PDB file of C-alpha atoms in Angstrom:
ATOM      1  CA  MET O  59     170.843 -15.907  59.577  1.00  0.00           C
ATOM      2  CA  GLU O  60     168.731 -18.437  62.291  1.00  0.00           C
ATOM      3  CA  LEU O  61     170.125 -17.753  65.286  1.00  0.00           C
ATOM      4  CA  LYS O  62     170.386 -21.245  67.332  1.00  0.00           C
ATOM      5  CA  LYS O  63     169.512 -21.521  71.440  1.00  0.00           C
ATOM      6  CA  PRO O  64     171.940 -21.594  73.438  1.00  0.00           C
ATOM      7  CA  LYS O  65     172.763 -25.006  75.334  1.00  0.00           C
ATOM      8  CA  VAL O  66     170.996 -25.457  79.251  1.00  0.00           C
ATOM      9  CA  TYR O  67     173.950 -27.906  80.558  1.00  0.00           C
ATOM     10  CA  ALA O  68     172.184 -27.258  84.282  1.00  0.00           C
ATOM     11  CA  THR O  69     169.660 -26.880  86.039  1.00  0.00           C
ATOM     12  CA  ARG O  70     168.685 -26.289  89.815  1.00  0.00           C
ATOM     13  CA  VAL O  71     165.675 -25.587  91.738  1.00  0.00           C
ATOM     14  CA  LEU O  72     166.500 -22.653  94.212  1.00  0.00           C
ATOM     15  CA  HIS O  73     162.742 -22.440  95.516  1.00  0.00           C
ATOM     16  CA  GLU O  74     159.616 -23.773  95.541  1.00  0.00           C
ATOM     17  CA  ALA O  75     156.250 -22.653  96.719  1.00  0.00           C
ATOM     18  CA  ARG O  76     152.501 -22.911  96.659  1.00  0.00           C
ATOM     19  CA  LYS O  77     151.865 -22.082  93.100  1.00  0.00           C
ATOM     20  CA  LEU O  78     156.001 -20.850  91.910  1.00  0.00           C
ATOM     21  CA  LYS O  79     159.195 -22.224  91.409  1.00  0.00           C
ATOM     22  CA  LEU O  80     162.362 -20.727  91.230  1.00  0.00           C
ATOM     23  CA  ILE O  81     164.583 -21.988  88.730  1.00  0.00           C
ATOM     24  CA  GLU O  82     168.263 -21.205  88.057  1.00  0.00           C
ATOM     25  CA  GLU O  83     169.826 -22.405  84.921  1.00  0.00           C
ATOM     26  CA  ASP O  84     173.324 -22.827  83.292  1.00  0.00           C
ATOM     27  CA  LEU O  85     174.026 -21.927  79.863  1.00  0.00           C
ATOM     28  CA  GLU O  86     176.179 -22.096  76.983  1.00  0.00           C
ATOM     29  CA  PHE O  87     175.405 -19.770  74.082  1.00  0.00           C
ATOM     30  CA  PRO O  88     176.795 -20.692  70.688  1.00  0.00           C
ATOM     31  CA  ASP O  89     179.387 -18.587  70.632  1.00  0.00           C
ATOM     32  CA  GLY O  90     180.897 -20.239  73.803  1.00  0.00           C
ATOM     33  CA  HIS O  91     180.238 -17.591  76.407  1.00  0.00           C
ATOM     34  CA  LYS O  92     178.733 -19.089  79.232  1.00  0.00           C
ATOM     35  CA  GLU O  93     175.727 -17.101  81.997  1.00  0.00           C
ATOM     36  CA  THR O  94     172.999 -18.338  84.595  1.00  0.00           C
ATOM     37  CA  TRP O  95     170.087 -17.088  84.182  1.00  0.00           C
ATOM     38  CA  GLU O  96     167.190 -17.675  86.359  1.00  0.00           C
ATOM     39  CA  HIS O  97     163.232 -17.313  85.973  1.00  0.00           C
ATOM     40  CA  VAL O  98     159.782 -18.041  87.779  1.00  0.00           C
ATOM     41  CA  VAL O  99     158.129 -20.968  86.906  1.00  0.00           C
ATOM     42  CA  LEU O 100     154.265 -20.811  87.417  1.00  0.00           C
ATOM     43  CA  LYS O 101     153.588 -24.754  88.179  1.00  0.00           C
ATOM     44  CA  GLU O 102     149.889 -25.072  86.937  1.00  0.00           C
ATOM     45  CA  PRO O 103     148.518 -23.389  83.827  1.00  0.00           C
ATOM     46  CA  GLY O 104     145.753 -20.971  83.769  1.00  0.00           C
ATOM     47  CA  ALA O 105     141.928 -20.394  82.048  1.00  0.00           C
ATOM     48  CA  LYS O 106     141.772 -16.708  81.228  1.00  0.00           C
ATOM     49  CA  VAL O 107     137.935 -15.191  80.083  1.00  0.00           C
ATOM     50  CA  LEU O 108     137.188 -12.424  77.959  1.00  0.00           C
ATOM     51  CA  ALA O 109     133.599 -12.004  78.561  1.00  0.00           C
ATOM     52  CA  VAL O 110     131.431  -9.986  76.477  1.00  0.00           C
ATOM     53  CA  THR O 111     127.848  -8.998  77.367  1.00  0.00           C
ATOM     54  CA  ASP O 112     125.102  -8.606  74.890  1.00  0.00           C
ATOM     55  CA  ASN O 113     125.721  -4.833  75.054  1.00  0.00           C
ATOM     56  CA  ASP O 114     129.243  -5.129  73.949  1.00  0.00           C
ATOM     57  CA  GLU O 115     130.821  -4.924  77.540  1.00  0.00           C
ATOM     58  CA  LEU O 116     133.761  -6.838  78.568  1.00  0.00           C
ATOM     59  CA  ILE O 117     133.703  -7.968  82.340  1.00  0.00           C
ATOM     60  CA  MET O 118     136.422  -7.780  84.407  1.00  0.00           C
ATOM     61  CA  VAL O 119     137.188  -8.053  88.475  1.00  0.00           C
ATOM     62  CA  ARG O 120     139.182  -6.148  90.408  1.00  0.00           C
ATOM     63  CA  GLU O 121     141.514  -7.211  92.772  1.00  0.00           C
ATOM     64  CA  TYR O 122     143.853  -7.175  94.744  1.00  0.00           C
ATOM     65  CA  ARG O 123     147.431  -8.769  93.625  1.00  0.00           C
ATOM     66  CA  GLY O 124     150.568  -8.428  95.949  1.00  0.00           C
ATOM     67  CA  ALA O 125     153.382  -8.020  93.293  1.00  0.00           C
ATOM     68  CA  ALA O 126     151.601  -4.852  92.272  1.00  0.00           C
ATOM     69  CA  GLY O 127     150.304  -3.760  95.723  1.00  0.00           C
ATOM     70  CA  GLU O 128     146.949  -2.542  94.571  1.00  0.00           C
ATOM     71  CA  TYR O 129     144.050  -3.566  92.881  1.00  0.00           C
ATOM     72  CA  VAL O 130     144.278  -4.275  89.509  1.00  0.00           C
ATOM     73  CA  LEU O 131     141.795  -4.707  86.764  1.00  0.00           C
ATOM     74  CA  ARG O 132     141.661  -8.165  84.672  1.00  0.00           C
ATOM     75  CA  ILE O 133     139.792 -10.935  82.813  1.00  0.00           C
ATOM     76  CA  PRO O 134     138.444 -13.581  84.994  1.00  0.00           C
ATOM     77  CA  THR O 135     141.969 -16.032  85.550  1.00  0.00           C
ATOM     78  CA  GLY O 136     142.737 -18.833  87.452  1.00  0.00           C
ATOM     79  CA  ALA O 137     144.777 -22.537  87.668  1.00  0.00           C
ATOM     80  CA  ILE O 138     143.846 -24.994  86.329  1.00  0.00           C
ATOM     81  CA  GLU O 139     142.999 -27.755  88.988  1.00  0.00           C
ATOM     82  CA  PRO O 140     144.393 -31.421  88.443  1.00  0.00           C
ATOM     83  CA  GLY O 141     141.941 -33.945  85.881  1.00  0.00           C
ATOM     84  CA  GLU O 142     140.258 -30.227  84.783  1.00  0.00           C
ATOM     85  CA  LYS O 143     140.344 -29.241  81.100  1.00  0.00           C
ATOM     86  CA  PRO O 144     140.961 -25.603  79.787  1.00  0.00           C
ATOM     87  CA  ASP O 145     137.465 -25.231  78.606  1.00  0.00           C
ATOM     88  CA  GLU O 146     136.558 -26.239  82.094  1.00  0.00           C
ATOM     89  CA  ALA O 147     138.525 -24.204  84.079  1.00  0.00           C
ATOM     90  CA  ALA O 148     137.465 -21.473  81.754  1.00  0.00           C
ATOM     91  CA  VAL O 149     133.612 -21.789  82.437  1.00  0.00           C
ATOM     92  CA  ARG O 150     134.141 -22.633  86.759  1.00  0.00           C
ATOM     93  CA  GLU O 151     136.378 -19.439  87.098  1.00  0.00           C
ATOM     94  CA  LEU O 152     133.384 -17.384  85.135  1.00  0.00           C
ATOM     95  CA  GLN O 153     131.567 -18.182  87.351  1.00  0.00           C
ATOM     96  CA  GLU O 154     133.307 -17.703  90.440  1.00  0.00           C
ATOM     97  CA  GLU O 155     134.319 -14.690  90.210  1.00  0.00           C
ATOM     98  CA  VAL O 156     131.809 -12.599  88.120  1.00  0.00           C
ATOM     99  CA  GLY O 157     129.075 -14.923  88.385  1.00  0.00           C
ATOM    100  CA  TYR O 158     127.814 -15.866  84.701  1.00  0.00           C
ATOM    101  CA  PHE O 159     127.929 -19.460  82.740  1.00  0.00           C
ATOM    102  CA  PRO O 160     128.271 -18.789  79.179  1.00  0.00           C
ATOM    103  CA  GLN O 161     125.926 -20.217  76.715  1.00  0.00           C
ATOM    104  CA  THR O 162     129.088 -19.716  73.666  1.00  0.00           C
ATOM    105  CA  LEU O 163     132.647 -20.967  75.076  1.00  0.00           C
ATOM    106  CA  GLU O 164     135.708 -20.136  72.104  1.00  0.00           C
ATOM    107  CA  PHE O 165     138.619 -20.629  72.243  1.00  0.00           C
ATOM    108  CA  ILE O 166     141.325 -17.997  70.877  1.00  0.00           C
ATOM    109  CA  GLU O 167     144.848 -19.592  72.068  1.00  0.00           C
ATOM    110  CA  GLU O 168     147.439 -21.082  74.290  1.00  0.00           C
ATOM    111  CA  GLN O 169     148.963 -17.621  75.320  1.00  0.00           C
ATOM    112  CA  LYS O 170     152.897 -18.551  75.463  1.00  0.00           C
ATOM    113  CA  PRO O 171     155.242 -17.328  78.198  1.00  0.00           C
ATOM    114  CA  MET O 172     156.175 -14.440  79.261  1.00  0.00           C
ATOM    115  CA  SER O 173     159.867 -14.805  77.808  1.00  0.00           C
ATOM    116  CA  THR O 174     162.477 -12.710  80.716  1.00  0.00           C
ATOM    117  CA  PHE O 175     162.446 -14.301  84.059  1.00  0.00           C
ATOM    118  CA  PHE O 176     158.482 -15.575  84.389  1.00  0.00           C
ATOM    119  CA  LYS O 177     157.172 -18.634  82.919  1.00  0.00           C
ATOM    120  CA  ALA O 178     153.158 -19.292  83.104  1.00  0.00           C
ATOM    121  CA  TYR O 179     150.962 -20.722  80.490  1.00  0.00           C
ATOM    122  CA  ALA O 180     147.247 -20.301  79.671  1.00  0.00           C
ATOM    123  CA  PHE O 181     144.797 -20.554  78.020  1.00  0.00           C
ATOM    124  CA  ILE O 182     142.866 -17.740  76.705  1.00  0.00           C
ATOM    125  CA  PHE O 183     138.703 -18.188  75.568  1.00  0.00           C
ATOM    126  CA  TYR O 184     136.120 -15.541  74.319  1.00  0.00           C
ATOM    127  CA  ALA O 185     133.006 -16.403  76.321  1.00  0.00           C
ATOM    128  CA  THR O 186     129.265 -14.722  75.091  1.00  0.00           C
ATOM    129  CA  ASN O 187     125.676 -15.691  75.835  1.00  0.00           C
ATOM    130  CA  LEU O 188     126.123 -15.229  79.266  1.00  0.00           C
ATOM    131  CA  GLN O 189     123.518 -16.052  81.660  1.00  0.00           C
ATOM    132  CA  LYS O 190     123.796 -15.472  85.400  1.00  0.00           C
ATOM    133  CA  LYS O 191     125.102 -18.269  86.850  1.00  0.00           C
ATOM    134  CA  SER O 192     127.266 -18.157  89.991  1.00  0.00           C
ATOM    135  CA  LEU O 193     129.608 -20.786  91.844  1.00  0.00           C
ATOM    136  CA  GLU O 194     131.026 -20.360  95.610  1.00  0.00           C
ATOM    137  CA  ARG O 195     134.323 -17.652  95.395  1.00  0.00           C
ATOM    138  CA  ASP O 196     137.412 -18.606  97.185  1.00  0.00           C
ATOM    139  CA  ALA O 197     138.806 -17.846  99.470  1.00  0.00           C
ATOM    140  CA  GLY O 198     140.725 -14.604  98.871  1.00  0.00           C
ATOM    141  CA  GLU O 199     138.445 -13.720  96.243  1.00  0.00           C
ATOM    142  CA  GLN O 200     135.929 -12.392  98.618  1.00  0.00           C
ATOM    143  CA  ASP O 201     136.881  -8.878  98.022  1.00  0.00           C
ATOM    144  CA  MET O 202     136.167  -8.330  94.214  1.00  0.00           C
ATOM    145  CA  GLN O 203     134.536  -6.049  92.031  1.00  0.00           C
ATOM    146  CA  VAL O 204     132.774  -7.550  89.877  1.00  0.00           C
ATOM    147  CA  ALA O 205     133.270  -4.069  86.331  1.00  0.00           C
ATOM    148  CA  HIS O 206     130.969  -4.277  82.907  1.00  0.00           C
ATOM    149  CA  ILE O 207     133.351  -2.269  80.928  1.00  0.00           C
ATOM    150  CA  PRO O 208     132.366  -0.929  77.084  1.00  0.00           C
ATOM    151  CA  LEU O 209     134.265  -2.847  74.477  1.00  0.00           C
ATOM    152  CA  GLU O 210     135.270   0.859  73.018  1.00  0.00           C
ATOM    153  CA  LYS O 211     136.319   2.376  76.862  1.00  0.00           C
ATOM    154  CA  VAL O 212     138.668  -0.823  77.019  1.00  0.00           C
ATOM    155  CA  TYR O 213     141.540   0.322  74.621  1.00  0.00           C
ATOM    156  CA  GLU O 214     141.586   3.886  76.532  1.00  0.00           C
ATOM    157  CA  MET O 215     141.869   2.363  79.364  1.00  0.00           C
ATOM    158  CA  ILE O 216     144.833   0.147  78.815  1.00  0.00           C
ATOM    159  CA  PHE O 217     146.692   3.957  77.363  1.00  0.00           C
ATOM    160  CA  ASP O 218     144.993   5.455  80.535  1.00  0.00           C
ATOM    161  CA  MET O 219     146.573   2.609  82.742  1.00  0.00           C
ATOM    162  CA  GLU O 220     143.735   2.025  84.239  1.00  0.00           C
ATOM    163  CA  ILE O 221     144.544  -1.666  83.092  1.00  0.00           C
ATOM    164  CA  SER O 222     147.826  -2.425  83.638  1.00  0.00           C
ATOM    165  CA  ASP O 223     148.317  -6.446  83.651  1.00  0.00           C
ATOM    166  CA  PRO O 224     150.071  -7.242  80.950  1.00  0.00           C
ATOM    167  CA  GLN O 225     148.661 -10.822  80.119  1.00  0.00           C
ATOM    168  CA  THR O 226     145.140  -8.970  81.077  1.00  0.00           C
ATOM    169  CA  ILE O 227     146.499  -6.758  78.179  1.00  0.00           C
ATOM    170  CA  TYR O 228     147.506  -9.185  76.098  1.00  0.00           C
ATOM    171  CA  ALA O 229     144.611 -11.221  76.013  1.00  0.00           C
ATOM    172  CA  ILE O 230     142.017  -8.058  75.231  1.00  0.00           C
ATOM    173  CA  LEU O 231     144.322  -7.629  72.479  1.00  0.00           C
ATOM    174  CA  ARG O 232     144.011 -11.383  70.586  1.00  0.00           C
ATOM    175  CA  LEU O 233     140.000 -11.118  70.900  1.00  0.00           C
ATOM    176  CA  ARG O 234     140.403  -7.827  69.361  1.00  0.00           C
ATOM    177  CA  LYS O 235     141.976  -9.424  66.351  1.00  0.00           C
ATOM    178  CA  HIS O 236     139.770 -12.839  66.787  1.00  0.00           C
ATOM    179  CA  LEU O 237     136.603 -10.375  66.793  1.00  0.00           C
ATOM    180  CA  LYS O 238     138.102  -8.269  63.098  1.00  0.00           C
ATOM    181  CA  ASP O 239     139.222 -11.965  61.782  1.00  0.00           C
ATOM    182  CA  LYS O 240     135.797 -13.142  62.621  1.00  0.00           C
ATOM    183  CA  THR O 241     134.044 -10.471  61.008  1.00  0.00           C
ATOM    184  CA  LYS O 242     136.046 -10.582  57.582  1.00  0.00           C
ATOM    185  CA  ASN O 243     135.720 -14.550  57.897  1.00  0.00           C
ATOM    186  CA  GLU O 244     131.690 -13.694  58.101  1.00  0.00           C
ATOM    187  CA  GLY O 245     131.631 -10.984  55.500  1.00  0.00           C
TER     188      GLY O 245
END
């Protein structure tokens, strides 16, 4: 049986901030019942970079995240600026946050929105053949710490909740599949 989407019959912006909008939607489901749902929309799409060194280390950043109330280990990520292409944003963010320029940048996928309360799109890239080349960090990024983590240890860190950011975890799992598929296609 094919599921039918509910009809959105009204949409309201409850609040608009610098980076986010709070949206309320009135929905009518196929069985006739009606509900009102809210969700947050991130205004600009983002670029996420899984940068791996020649020593098979994933380069991550430890950065304070207000919603978590603590420093969080995540991959280099940032908003795509107006007029900027996703791959350009990925390269810029990598240089700003961790000080590397990728000689090779592969697109993995466009990450779809988190489904329940948060809608945000991001483009995930795999960066290799890294060269030291940094750009000045943005305000608010000055206290970031860069971490080089062996790829084989990353999965253990996810299960131990040392890496807890859901979007970073998703990107790491996509990288695992990407590398597995790449090996299969080359073999």
